[in-house]
Amino acid sequence: MDEFVQKTLAGLVPAQTKGEGPGFRWQWLEQGVIRLTPHSKVTQSLILSAGIHGNETAPVEILSQVLDALWRGDINLCWDVLVVLGNPLALQTGKRYQACDLNRLFGGRWAKLEPGTECARAELLEQVVGDFFANCAPVRWHLDMHTAIRGSLHPRFGVLPARNTAWPAAFLHWLELAGLEALVFHQTPGGTFTHFTAQYYDALSCTMELGKAMPFGQNNLSVFSVTRHALGELLGRGPETLLAQQQPVARCYKVSQQLTRTGEKFILHIPDDTVNFTPFSKGVLLAEDGKNKQVVQQETEYVLFPNPLVAQGLRAGLMLTEIPHPYG
Ligand SMILES: [Zn+2]
C-alpha cells in the first residue's frame, strides 16, 4: 500500500509533505488529500476520490494501487490530479460514517446541521475542491469510487448528477470502459460529492459503484481490475485517446421519483433483501407515511439504494425508468 493511503489510514502526517515523483510534483494538502501536478503542461484536471464512506475499502485499495503505479513511473501522468480519501476518521474505524452520512452534506448542507466530524470534513473538502478547480487545467473530471451495501442486478454502475447540458461521449465511454454496466442520471440537485463538483464547478462527475463492500484485505481485487486498468489508461493517456471503436454498452436509467423518509410513521414496503435495479410494476405500493402513499407510476420502475433506516428527511430509495443510451 502506498504511503499516502497508509499514513491517512493511520491518522499520521508524513514527515515530508511535498516532493517529486516520476514526471510530476506532489503535495500533501490535508489529511487524506494529495495533489499531483505533471511537469509538462496539461489541459485536463481530475478529482479521484474514494472512502467517502469509511466501510467501502475496495476503492481505497484501487486508489492505492494506482498511486503505486504512478510512483513507480508506470504511468506517464497527463492530468492535474487531486486524490481525496473522503472520510479518514470513518476509514480508520471501518464505519460508514461517524455522526452522519458525509455524502448527503455537500453544497453547504453541512452548515444546517449540528457541527460534527462529517460536517467539518464536508466544509474542508468543499474548500479544497474550490482551490483546486480555481487553479487547474480547464477540462474537469471527478470520479468518486464507492461500493454498495446490497447486491445489484448490475454489479457495477455509475450515478451521474443532474446536468443541464449533454454528457460528452468521451466521459460516458470511459465509464463503460471502466466496467460500468449501467448509468443512472439524476434529474434534480442533491448533496453528494459528485453533485457538488458538477453543480458548482461544471465538472463531469460520476459516483462509481464498483461492487459489494468488504473489510480491508478481504476484497477480491481481481473483480476491480477492469476499473483499475481503465484508471491507469486514463491517467496516462487522457480521454480522447481512449475512444477508438468504443461502442455504447451501458444500460441507461433516469431517476423517476425519490422515496423520502418523511416522518415517524414512514414505512418502506420494499423487502430488506431487495437488490438494486429490481423491477416493480405500475401501481405497486412502495412506501407510505400515514395518509401519503407512494406507488410505482410508470409501467416499470427499478429500485436503487432502498434503505428504510435513514434519518428523517433523507432519501430512503430512488425509483428509476430505463432510457435510451445518449449515444446508442
Ligand atoms: Zn458509498
mmCIF file of C-alpha atoms and ligand atoms in Angstrom:
data_model
loop_
_atom_site.group_PDB
_atom_site.id
_atom_site.type_symbol
_atom_site.label_atom_id
_atom_site.label_comp_id
_atom_site.label_asym_id
_atom_site.label_seq_id
_atom_site.Cartn_x
_atom_site.Cartn_y
_atom_site.Cartn_z
ATOM 1 C CA MET A 1 0.000 0.000 0.000
ATOM 2 C CA ASP A 2 1.414 3.415 -0.890
ATOM 3 C CA GLU A 3 2.475 5.887 1.764
ATOM 4 C CA PHE A 4 -0.328 8.408 1.257
ATOM 5 C CA VAL A 5 -3.048 5.829 1.907
ATOM 6 C CA GLN A 6 -1.071 4.163 4.705
ATOM 7 C CA LYS A 7 -0.473 7.407 6.597
ATOM 8 C CA THR A 8 -4.060 8.563 6.103
ATOM 9 C CA LEU A 9 -5.445 5.286 7.470
ATOM 10 C CA ALA A 10 -3.080 5.532 10.444
ATOM 11 C CA GLY A 11 -4.074 9.151 11.121
ATOM 12 C CA LEU A 12 -0.497 10.335 10.548
ATOM 13 C CA VAL A 13 1.012 13.182 8.547
ATOM 14 C CA PRO A 14 4.173 12.278 6.603
ATOM 15 C CA ALA A 15 7.460 13.953 7.609
ATOM 16 C CA GLN A 16 7.780 15.245 4.058
ATOM 17 C CA THR A 17 4.651 16.936 2.680
ATOM 18 C CA LYS A 18 5.838 17.708 -0.830
ATOM 19 C CA GLY A 19 8.253 16.289 -3.322
ATOM 20 C CA GLU A 20 8.879 14.908 -6.779
ATOM 21 C CA GLY A 21 7.576 11.747 -8.438
ATOM 22 C CA PRO A 22 8.353 10.435 -11.933
ATOM 23 C CA GLY A 23 7.219 13.300 -14.203
ATOM 24 C CA PHE A 24 5.183 15.127 -11.549
ATOM 25 C CA ARG A 25 5.442 17.012 -8.289
ATOM 26 C CA TRP A 26 3.237 16.140 -5.367
ATOM 27 C CA GLN A 27 1.920 17.959 -2.327
ATOM 28 C CA TRP A 28 0.098 16.624 0.737
ATOM 29 C CA LEU A 29 -2.588 19.334 1.230
ATOM 30 C CA GLU A 30 -4.691 17.963 4.085
ATOM 31 C CA GLN A 31 -5.265 14.689 5.875
ATOM 32 C CA GLY A 32 -6.360 12.411 3.044
ATOM 33 C CA VAL A 33 -5.812 14.968 0.256
ATOM 34 C CA ILE A 34 -2.825 14.966 -2.099
ATOM 35 C CA ARG A 35 -2.275 16.817 -5.369
ATOM 36 C CA LEU A 36 -0.149 15.518 -8.237
ATOM 37 C CA THR A 37 0.855 18.070 -10.869
ATOM 38 C CA PRO A 38 2.674 16.923 -14.021
ATOM 39 C CA HIS A 39 5.842 18.798 -15.014
ATOM 40 C CA SER A 40 4.551 19.134 -18.576
ATOM 41 C CA LYS A 41 1.638 21.491 -19.305
ATOM 42 C CA VAL A 42 -1.700 19.636 -19.241
ATOM 43 C CA THR A 43 -5.265 20.591 -20.200
ATOM 44 C CA GLN A 44 -7.124 18.089 -18.000
ATOM 45 C CA SER A 45 -7.813 18.024 -14.292
ATOM 46 C CA LEU A 46 -9.263 15.146 -12.316
ATOM 47 C CA ILE A 47 -10.506 14.631 -8.790
ATOM 48 C CA LEU A 48 -10.140 10.971 -7.890
ATOM 49 C CA SER A 49 -11.899 10.210 -4.619
ATOM 50 C CA ALA A 50 -12.652 7.152 -2.501
ATOM 51 C CA GLY A 51 -13.544 6.402 1.106
ATOM 52 C CA ILE A 52 -16.362 8.949 1.381
ATOM 53 C CA HIS A 53 -17.953 6.013 3.215
ATOM 54 C CA GLY A 54 -15.444 4.509 5.653
ATOM 55 C CA ASN A 55 -16.547 0.877 5.204
ATOM 56 C CA GLU A 56 -16.016 0.960 1.434
ATOM 57 C CA THR A 57 -12.467 -0.265 1.278
ATOM 58 C CA ALA A 58 -12.006 -1.734 -2.209
ATOM 59 C CA PRO A 59 -11.926 1.701 -3.906
ATOM 60 C CA VAL A 60 -9.239 2.801 -1.423
ATOM 61 C CA GLU A 61 -7.197 -0.259 -2.366
ATOM 62 C CA ILE A 62 -7.691 0.506 -6.083
ATOM 63 C CA LEU A 63 -6.557 4.081 -5.474
ATOM 64 C CA SER A 64 -3.530 2.840 -3.595
ATOM 65 C CA GLN A 65 -2.546 0.552 -6.478
ATOM 66 C CA VAL A 66 -2.921 3.390 -8.992
ATOM 67 C CA LEU A 67 -0.733 5.652 -6.816
ATOM 68 C CA ASP A 68 1.866 2.874 -6.538
ATOM 69 C CA ALA A 69 1.919 2.642 -10.353
ATOM 70 C CA LEU A 70 2.346 6.430 -10.635
ATOM 71 C CA TRP A 71 5.251 6.441 -8.165
ATOM 72 C CA ARG A 72 6.912 3.526 -9.950
ATOM 73 C CA GLY A 73 6.750 5.572 -13.168
ATOM 74 C CA ASP A 74 4.469 3.007 -14.898
ATOM 75 C CA ILE A 75 2.026 5.786 -15.817
ATOM 76 C CA ASN A 76 3.100 8.927 -17.643
ATOM 77 C CA LEU A 77 0.744 11.302 -15.818
ATOM 78 C CA CYS A 78 -1.072 13.708 -18.151
ATOM 79 C CA TRP A 79 -3.739 15.065 -15.751
ATOM 80 C CA ASP A 80 -3.564 17.517 -12.894
ATOM 81 C CA VAL A 81 -4.909 15.194 -10.164
ATOM 82 C CA LEU A 82 -6.396 15.780 -6.738
ATOM 83 C CA VAL A 83 -6.589 12.497 -4.827
ATOM 84 C CA VAL A 84 -9.105 12.537 -1.966
ATOM 85 C CA LEU A 85 -9.757 9.982 0.761
ATOM 86 C CA GLY A 86 -13.152 11.300 1.775
ATOM 87 C CA ASN A 87 -13.640 10.359 5.410
ATOM 88 C CA PRO A 88 -10.318 9.382 7.069
ATOM 89 C CA LEU A 89 -11.777 9.006 10.590
ATOM 90 C CA ALA A 90 -14.507 6.671 9.356
ATOM 91 C CA LEU A 91 -11.936 4.717 7.318
ATOM 92 C CA GLN A 92 -9.786 4.316 10.428
ATOM 93 C CA THR A 93 -12.698 2.734 12.306
ATOM 94 C CA GLY A 94 -14.159 0.821 9.340
ATOM 95 C CA LYS A 95 -17.528 2.521 9.763
ATOM 96 C CA ARG A 96 -19.666 4.032 7.013
ATOM 97 C CA TYR A 97 -19.616 7.314 8.949
ATOM 98 C CA GLN A 98 -19.233 8.649 12.474
ATOM 99 C CA ALA A 99 -22.083 11.125 13.046
ATOM 100 C CA CYS A 100 -23.889 11.325 9.694
ATOM 101 C CA ASP A 101 -23.543 10.355 6.046
ATOM 102 C CA LEU A 102 -20.871 12.616 4.501
ATOM 103 C CA ASN A 103 -22.295 12.049 1.034
ATOM 104 C CA ARG A 104 -25.504 13.946 1.870
ATOM 105 C CA LEU A 105 -23.804 17.103 3.193
ATOM 106 C CA PHE A 106 -22.258 18.803 0.184
ATOM 107 C CA GLY A 107 -23.426 22.045 -1.377
ATOM 108 C CA GLY A 108 -23.470 23.749 2.033
ATOM 109 C CA ARG A 109 -25.911 21.261 3.607
ATOM 110 C CA TRP A 110 -23.307 20.713 6.342
ATOM 111 C CA ALA A 111 -23.918 24.275 7.599
ATOM 112 C CA LYS A 112 -27.513 23.451 8.578
ATOM 113 C CA LEU A 113 -26.616 20.566 10.925
ATOM 114 C CA GLU A 114 -25.030 20.173 14.383
ATOM 115 C CA PRO A 115 -21.245 20.530 13.976
ATOM 116 C CA GLY A 116 -19.516 17.132 13.853
ATOM 117 C CA THR A 117 -16.855 15.080 12.097
ATOM 118 C CA GLU A 118 -18.631 14.824 8.767
ATOM 119 C CA CYS A 119 -19.858 18.433 8.704
ATOM 120 C CA ALA A 120 -16.290 19.664 9.269
ATOM 121 C CA ARG A 121 -14.998 17.304 6.599
ATOM 122 C CA ALA A 122 -17.602 18.401 4.024
ATOM 123 C CA GLU A 123 -16.705 22.046 4.652
ATOM 124 C CA LEU A 124 -13.000 21.282 4.279
ATOM 125 C CA LEU A 125 -13.470 19.230 1.106
ATOM 126 C CA GLU A 126 -15.567 21.989 -0.466
ATOM 127 C CA GLN A 127 -12.709 24.440 0.192
ATOM 128 C CA VAL A 128 -10.057 22.065 -1.134
ATOM 129 C CA VAL A 129 -12.081 21.367 -4.286
ATOM 130 C CA GLY A 130 -12.706 25.090 -4.793
ATOM 131 C CA ASP A 131 -8.981 25.833 -4.525
ATOM 132 C CA PHE A 132 -8.133 23.018 -6.934
ATOM 133 C CA PHE A 133 -10.664 23.980 -9.583
ATOM 134 C CA ALA A 134 -9.802 27.704 -9.264
ATOM 135 C CA ASN A 135 -6.286 26.905 -10.293
ATOM 136 C CA CYS A 136 -6.241 23.918 -12.620
ATOM 137 C CA ALA A 137 -6.490 22.776 -16.206
ATOM 138 C CA PRO A 138 -9.825 23.580 -17.954
ATOM 139 C CA VAL A 139 -11.201 20.051 -18.564
ATOM 140 C CA ARG A 140 -12.630 18.923 -15.215
ATOM 141 C CA TRP A 141 -13.498 15.390 -14.246
ATOM 142 C CA HIS A 142 -14.482 13.925 -10.887
ATOM 143 C CA LEU A 143 -14.601 10.169 -10.294
ATOM 144 C CA ASP A 144 -15.866 9.182 -6.849
ATOM 145 C CA MET A 145 -15.466 5.459 -6.185
ATOM 146 C CA HIS A 146 -17.818 3.525 -3.895
ATOM 147 C CA THR A 147 -19.004 0.012 -3.161
ATOM 148 C CA ALA A 148 -22.663 -0.731 -2.368
ATOM 149 C CA ILE A 149 -24.168 -2.284 0.763
ATOM 150 C CA ARG A 150 -26.537 -4.569 -1.095
ATOM 151 C CA GLY A 151 -26.371 -6.778 -4.152
ATOM 152 C CA SER A 152 -27.226 -5.420 -7.599
ATOM 153 C CA LEU A 153 -28.591 -6.778 -10.873
ATOM 154 C CA HIS A 154 -25.941 -4.553 -12.469
ATOM 155 C CA PRO A 155 -22.923 -5.281 -10.213
ATOM 156 C CA ARG A 156 -21.068 -2.137 -11.386
ATOM 157 C CA PHE A 157 -22.864 1.070 -12.213
ATOM 158 C CA GLY A 158 -22.473 4.835 -12.207
ATOM 159 C CA VAL A 159 -24.750 7.515 -10.758
ATOM 160 C CA LEU A 160 -24.420 10.861 -12.524
ATOM 161 C CA PRO A 161 -25.533 14.180 -11.019
ATOM 162 C CA ALA A 162 -28.119 16.473 -12.576
ATOM 163 C CA ARG A 163 -26.694 18.404 -15.519
ATOM 164 C CA ASN A 164 -28.292 20.928 -17.884
ATOM 165 C CA THR A 165 -26.226 20.069 -20.942
ATOM 166 C CA ALA A 166 -25.462 16.760 -22.641
ATOM 167 C CA TRP A 167 -22.822 14.461 -21.188
ATOM 168 C CA PRO A 168 -19.828 14.300 -23.566
ATOM 169 C CA ALA A 169 -19.386 10.929 -25.262
ATOM 170 C CA ALA A 170 -15.766 10.650 -24.058
ATOM 171 C CA PHE A 171 -16.862 10.708 -20.437
ATOM 172 C CA LEU A 172 -19.650 8.142 -20.756
ATOM 173 C CA HIS A 173 -17.475 5.885 -22.861
ATOM 174 C CA TRP A 174 -14.689 5.950 -20.323
ATOM 175 C CA LEU A 175 -17.158 4.931 -17.600
ATOM 176 C CA GLU A 176 -18.140 1.949 -19.745
ATOM 177 C CA LEU A 177 -14.502 1.120 -20.310
ATOM 178 C CA ALA A 178 -14.098 1.119 -16.520
ATOM 179 C CA GLY A 179 -16.650 -1.701 -16.345
ATOM 180 C CA LEU A 180 -19.858 0.160 -15.509
ATOM 181 C CA GLU A 181 -22.796 -1.802 -16.899
ATOM 182 C CA ALA A 182 -25.440 0.795 -16.093
ATOM 183 C CA LEU A 183 -25.564 4.594 -15.870
ATOM 184 C CA VAL A 184 -28.163 6.359 -13.740
ATOM 185 C CA PHE A 185 -28.885 10.022 -14.489
ATOM 186 C CA HIS A 186 -30.177 12.226 -11.663
ATOM 187 C CA GLN A 187 -32.680 14.912 -12.666
ATOM 188 C CA THR A 188 -32.511 17.188 -9.609
ATOM 189 C CA PRO A 189 -29.674 18.547 -7.402
ATOM 190 C CA GLY A 190 -28.501 16.576 -4.362
ATOM 191 C CA GLY A 191 -25.993 16.602 -1.515
ATOM 192 C CA THR A 192 -23.438 14.123 -2.859
ATOM 193 C CA PHE A 193 -19.787 14.935 -3.533
ATOM 194 C CA THR A 194 -20.311 14.488 -7.286
ATOM 195 C CA HIS A 195 -23.396 16.714 -7.278
ATOM 196 C CA PHE A 196 -21.237 19.395 -5.646
ATOM 197 C CA THR A 197 -18.428 19.291 -8.215
ATOM 198 C CA ALA A 198 -20.907 19.130 -11.102
ATOM 199 C CA GLN A 199 -23.194 21.896 -9.879
ATOM 200 C CA TYR A 200 -20.578 24.378 -8.628
ATOM 201 C CA TYR A 201 -17.648 23.687 -10.950
ATOM 202 C CA ASP A 202 -19.284 22.173 -14.032
ATOM 203 C CA ALA A 203 -17.161 19.045 -13.630
ATOM 204 C CA LEU A 204 -18.018 15.836 -15.447
ATOM 205 C CA SER A 205 -18.705 13.802 -12.326
ATOM 206 C CA CYS A 206 -19.747 10.256 -11.571
ATOM 207 C CA THR A 207 -20.352 8.266 -8.404
ATOM 208 C CA MET A 208 -18.971 4.854 -9.385
ATOM 209 C CA GLU A 209 -20.462 1.856 -7.582
ATOM 210 C CA LEU A 210 -17.982 -0.936 -8.066
ATOM 211 C CA GLY A 211 -19.418 -3.947 -6.214
ATOM 212 C CA LYS A 212 -20.019 -5.078 -2.667
ATOM 213 C CA ALA A 213 -18.313 -3.583 0.405
ATOM 214 C CA MET A 214 -15.943 -5.917 2.313
ATOM 215 C CA PRO A 215 -13.396 -5.234 5.129
ATOM 216 C CA PHE A 216 -9.802 -4.258 4.196
ATOM 217 C CA GLY A 217 -7.796 -7.189 2.852
ATOM 218 C CA GLN A 218 -10.940 -9.283 2.121
ATOM 219 C CA ASN A 219 -11.694 -7.713 -1.234
ATOM 220 C CA ASN A 220 -11.230 -9.879 -4.294
ATOM 221 C CA LEU A 221 -9.263 -7.231 -6.159
ATOM 222 C CA SER A 222 -9.380 -9.131 -9.458
ATOM 223 C CA VAL A 223 -13.066 -8.073 -9.631
ATOM 224 C CA PHE A 224 -11.887 -4.475 -9.654
ATOM 225 C CA SER A 225 -9.028 -4.904 -12.130
ATOM 226 C CA VAL A 226 -11.095 -3.582 -15.069
ATOM 227 C CA THR A 227 -11.629 -0.284 -13.253
ATOM 228 C CA ARG A 228 -8.038 -0.072 -12.058
ATOM 229 C CA HIS A 229 -6.754 -0.723 -15.578
ATOM 230 C CA ALA A 230 -9.087 1.918 -17.064
ATOM 231 C CA LEU A 231 -7.904 4.448 -14.478
ATOM 232 C CA GLY A 232 -4.272 3.775 -15.352
ATOM 233 C CA GLU A 233 -5.049 4.220 -19.050
ATOM 234 C CA LEU A 234 -6.966 7.436 -18.373
ATOM 235 C CA LEU A 235 -4.247 8.998 -16.230
ATOM 236 C CA GLY A 236 -1.534 8.131 -18.733
ATOM 237 C CA ARG A 237 -3.307 8.931 -21.975
ATOM 238 C CA GLY A 238 -6.310 11.161 -21.452
ATOM 239 C CA PRO A 239 -9.884 10.532 -22.607
ATOM 240 C CA GLU A 240 -9.566 11.391 -26.310
ATOM 241 C CA THR A 241 -7.171 8.558 -26.972
ATOM 242 C CA LEU A 242 -9.489 6.010 -25.377
ATOM 243 C CA LEU A 243 -12.411 6.351 -27.733
ATOM 244 C CA ALA A 244 -11.305 4.184 -30.627
ATOM 245 C CA GLN A 245 -14.019 1.645 -31.576
ATOM 246 C CA GLN A 246 -15.753 2.011 -28.237
ATOM 247 C CA GLN A 247 -19.417 1.051 -28.656
ATOM 248 C CA PRO A 248 -22.106 2.196 -26.192
ATOM 249 C CA VAL A 249 -22.810 -0.792 -23.931
ATOM 250 C CA ALA A 250 -24.289 0.518 -20.681
ATOM 251 C CA ARG A 251 -27.997 0.333 -19.864
ATOM 252 C CA CYS A 252 -29.189 3.844 -19.023
ATOM 253 C CA TYR A 253 -31.748 4.960 -16.449
ATOM 254 C CA LYS A 254 -33.081 8.224 -15.114
ATOM 255 C CA VAL A 255 -34.484 8.891 -11.658
ATOM 256 C CA SER A 256 -38.271 8.975 -11.861
ATOM 257 C CA GLN A 257 -39.079 9.511 -8.176
ATOM 258 C CA GLN A 258 -37.379 9.634 -4.799
ATOM 259 C CA LEU A 259 -38.652 7.805 -1.709
ATOM 260 C CA THR A 260 -38.060 10.080 1.276
ATOM 261 C CA ARG A 261 -38.410 9.244 4.966
ATOM 262 C CA THR A 262 -40.894 11.997 5.681
ATOM 263 C CA GLY A 263 -41.856 11.198 9.284
ATOM 264 C CA GLU A 264 -42.095 8.785 12.205
ATOM 265 C CA LYS A 265 -44.806 6.666 10.576
ATOM 266 C CA PHE A 266 -42.809 6.135 7.389
ATOM 267 C CA ILE A 267 -42.909 2.527 6.124
ATOM 268 C CA LEU A 268 -40.860 1.328 3.170
ATOM 269 C CA HIS A 269 -42.670 -1.590 1.511
ATOM 270 C CA ILE A 270 -39.568 -2.870 -0.238
ATOM 271 C CA PRO A 271 -38.143 -6.021 1.407
ATOM 272 C CA ASP A 272 -34.763 -5.729 3.090
ATOM 273 C CA ASP A 273 -33.056 -8.189 0.749
ATOM 274 C CA THR A 274 -34.147 -6.432 -2.471
ATOM 275 C CA VAL A 275 -31.195 -5.978 -4.800
ATOM 276 C CA ASN A 276 -30.554 -2.762 -6.739
ATOM 277 C CA PHE A 277 -32.353 -2.464 -10.116
ATOM 278 C CA THR A 278 -35.138 -4.884 -9.112
ATOM 279 C CA PRO A 279 -38.164 -4.008 -11.311
ATOM 280 C CA PHE A 280 -41.587 -3.079 -9.890
ATOM 281 C CA SER A 281 -44.821 -2.800 -11.900
ATOM 282 C CA LYS A 282 -47.133 0.190 -12.153
ATOM 283 C CA GLY A 283 -49.371 0.672 -9.104
ATOM 284 C CA VAL A 284 -47.260 -1.290 -6.588
ATOM 285 C CA LEU A 285 -47.173 0.414 -3.171
ATOM 286 C CA LEU A 286 -43.571 1.425 -2.399
ATOM 287 C CA ALA A 287 -43.812 3.497 0.748
ATOM 288 C CA GLU A 288 -46.354 5.212 2.970
ATOM 289 C CA ASP A 289 -46.413 7.721 5.764
ATOM 290 C CA GLY A 290 -49.871 7.905 7.292
ATOM 291 C CA LYS A 291 -52.165 9.100 4.518
ATOM 292 C CA ASN A 292 -49.393 9.687 1.989
ATOM 293 C CA LYS A 293 -48.701 6.729 -0.271
ATOM 294 C CA GLN A 294 -46.040 6.394 -2.954
ATOM 295 C CA VAL A 295 -46.686 3.913 -5.755
ATOM 296 C CA VAL A 296 -44.935 2.935 -8.984
ATOM 297 C CA GLN A 297 -46.096 5.496 -11.553
ATOM 298 C CA GLN A 298 -44.573 4.267 -14.809
ATOM 299 C CA GLU A 299 -45.125 0.843 -16.473
ATOM 300 C CA THR A 300 -41.915 -0.428 -14.854
ATOM 301 C CA GLU A 301 -39.691 1.311 -12.323
ATOM 302 C CA TYR A 302 -36.440 -0.060 -10.908
ATOM 303 C CA VAL A 303 -35.368 0.461 -7.312
ATOM 304 C CA LEU A 304 -31.964 1.830 -6.316
ATOM 305 C CA PHE A 305 -30.462 2.136 -2.796
ATOM 306 C CA PRO A 306 -33.604 1.157 -0.817
ATOM 307 C CA ASN A 307 -32.886 1.852 2.865
ATOM 308 C CA PRO A 308 -35.630 2.358 5.492
ATOM 309 C CA LEU A 309 -33.106 3.177 8.226
ATOM 310 C CA VAL A 310 -32.167 6.681 7.081
ATOM 311 C CA ALA A 311 -32.757 9.775 9.205
ATOM 312 C CA GLN A 312 -35.945 11.768 8.770
ATOM 313 C CA GLY A 313 -35.963 13.931 5.671
ATOM 314 C CA LEU A 314 -33.379 11.801 3.886
ATOM 315 C CA ARG A 315 -33.610 9.524 0.885
ATOM 316 C CA ALA A 316 -34.934 6.026 1.567
ATOM 317 C CA GLY A 317 -34.584 4.957 -2.050
ATOM 318 C CA LEU A 318 -34.739 6.021 -5.675
ATOM 319 C CA MET A 319 -37.034 4.740 -8.413
ATOM 320 C CA LEU A 320 -35.724 4.652 -11.981
ATOM 321 C CA THR A 321 -37.025 4.270 -15.509
ATOM 322 C CA GLU A 322 -34.945 2.965 -18.361
ATOM 323 C CA ILE A 323 -33.999 5.467 -21.099
ATOM 324 C CA PRO A 324 -32.124 5.089 -24.410
ATOM 325 C CA HIS A 325 -28.335 5.439 -24.320
ATOM 326 C CA PRO A 326 -27.470 9.050 -25.300
ATOM 327 C CA TYR A 327 -25.020 7.723 -27.907
ATOM 328 C CA GLY A 328 -26.747 4.399 -28.657
HETATM 329 ZN ZN ZN B 1 -20.581 4.751 -0.704
#
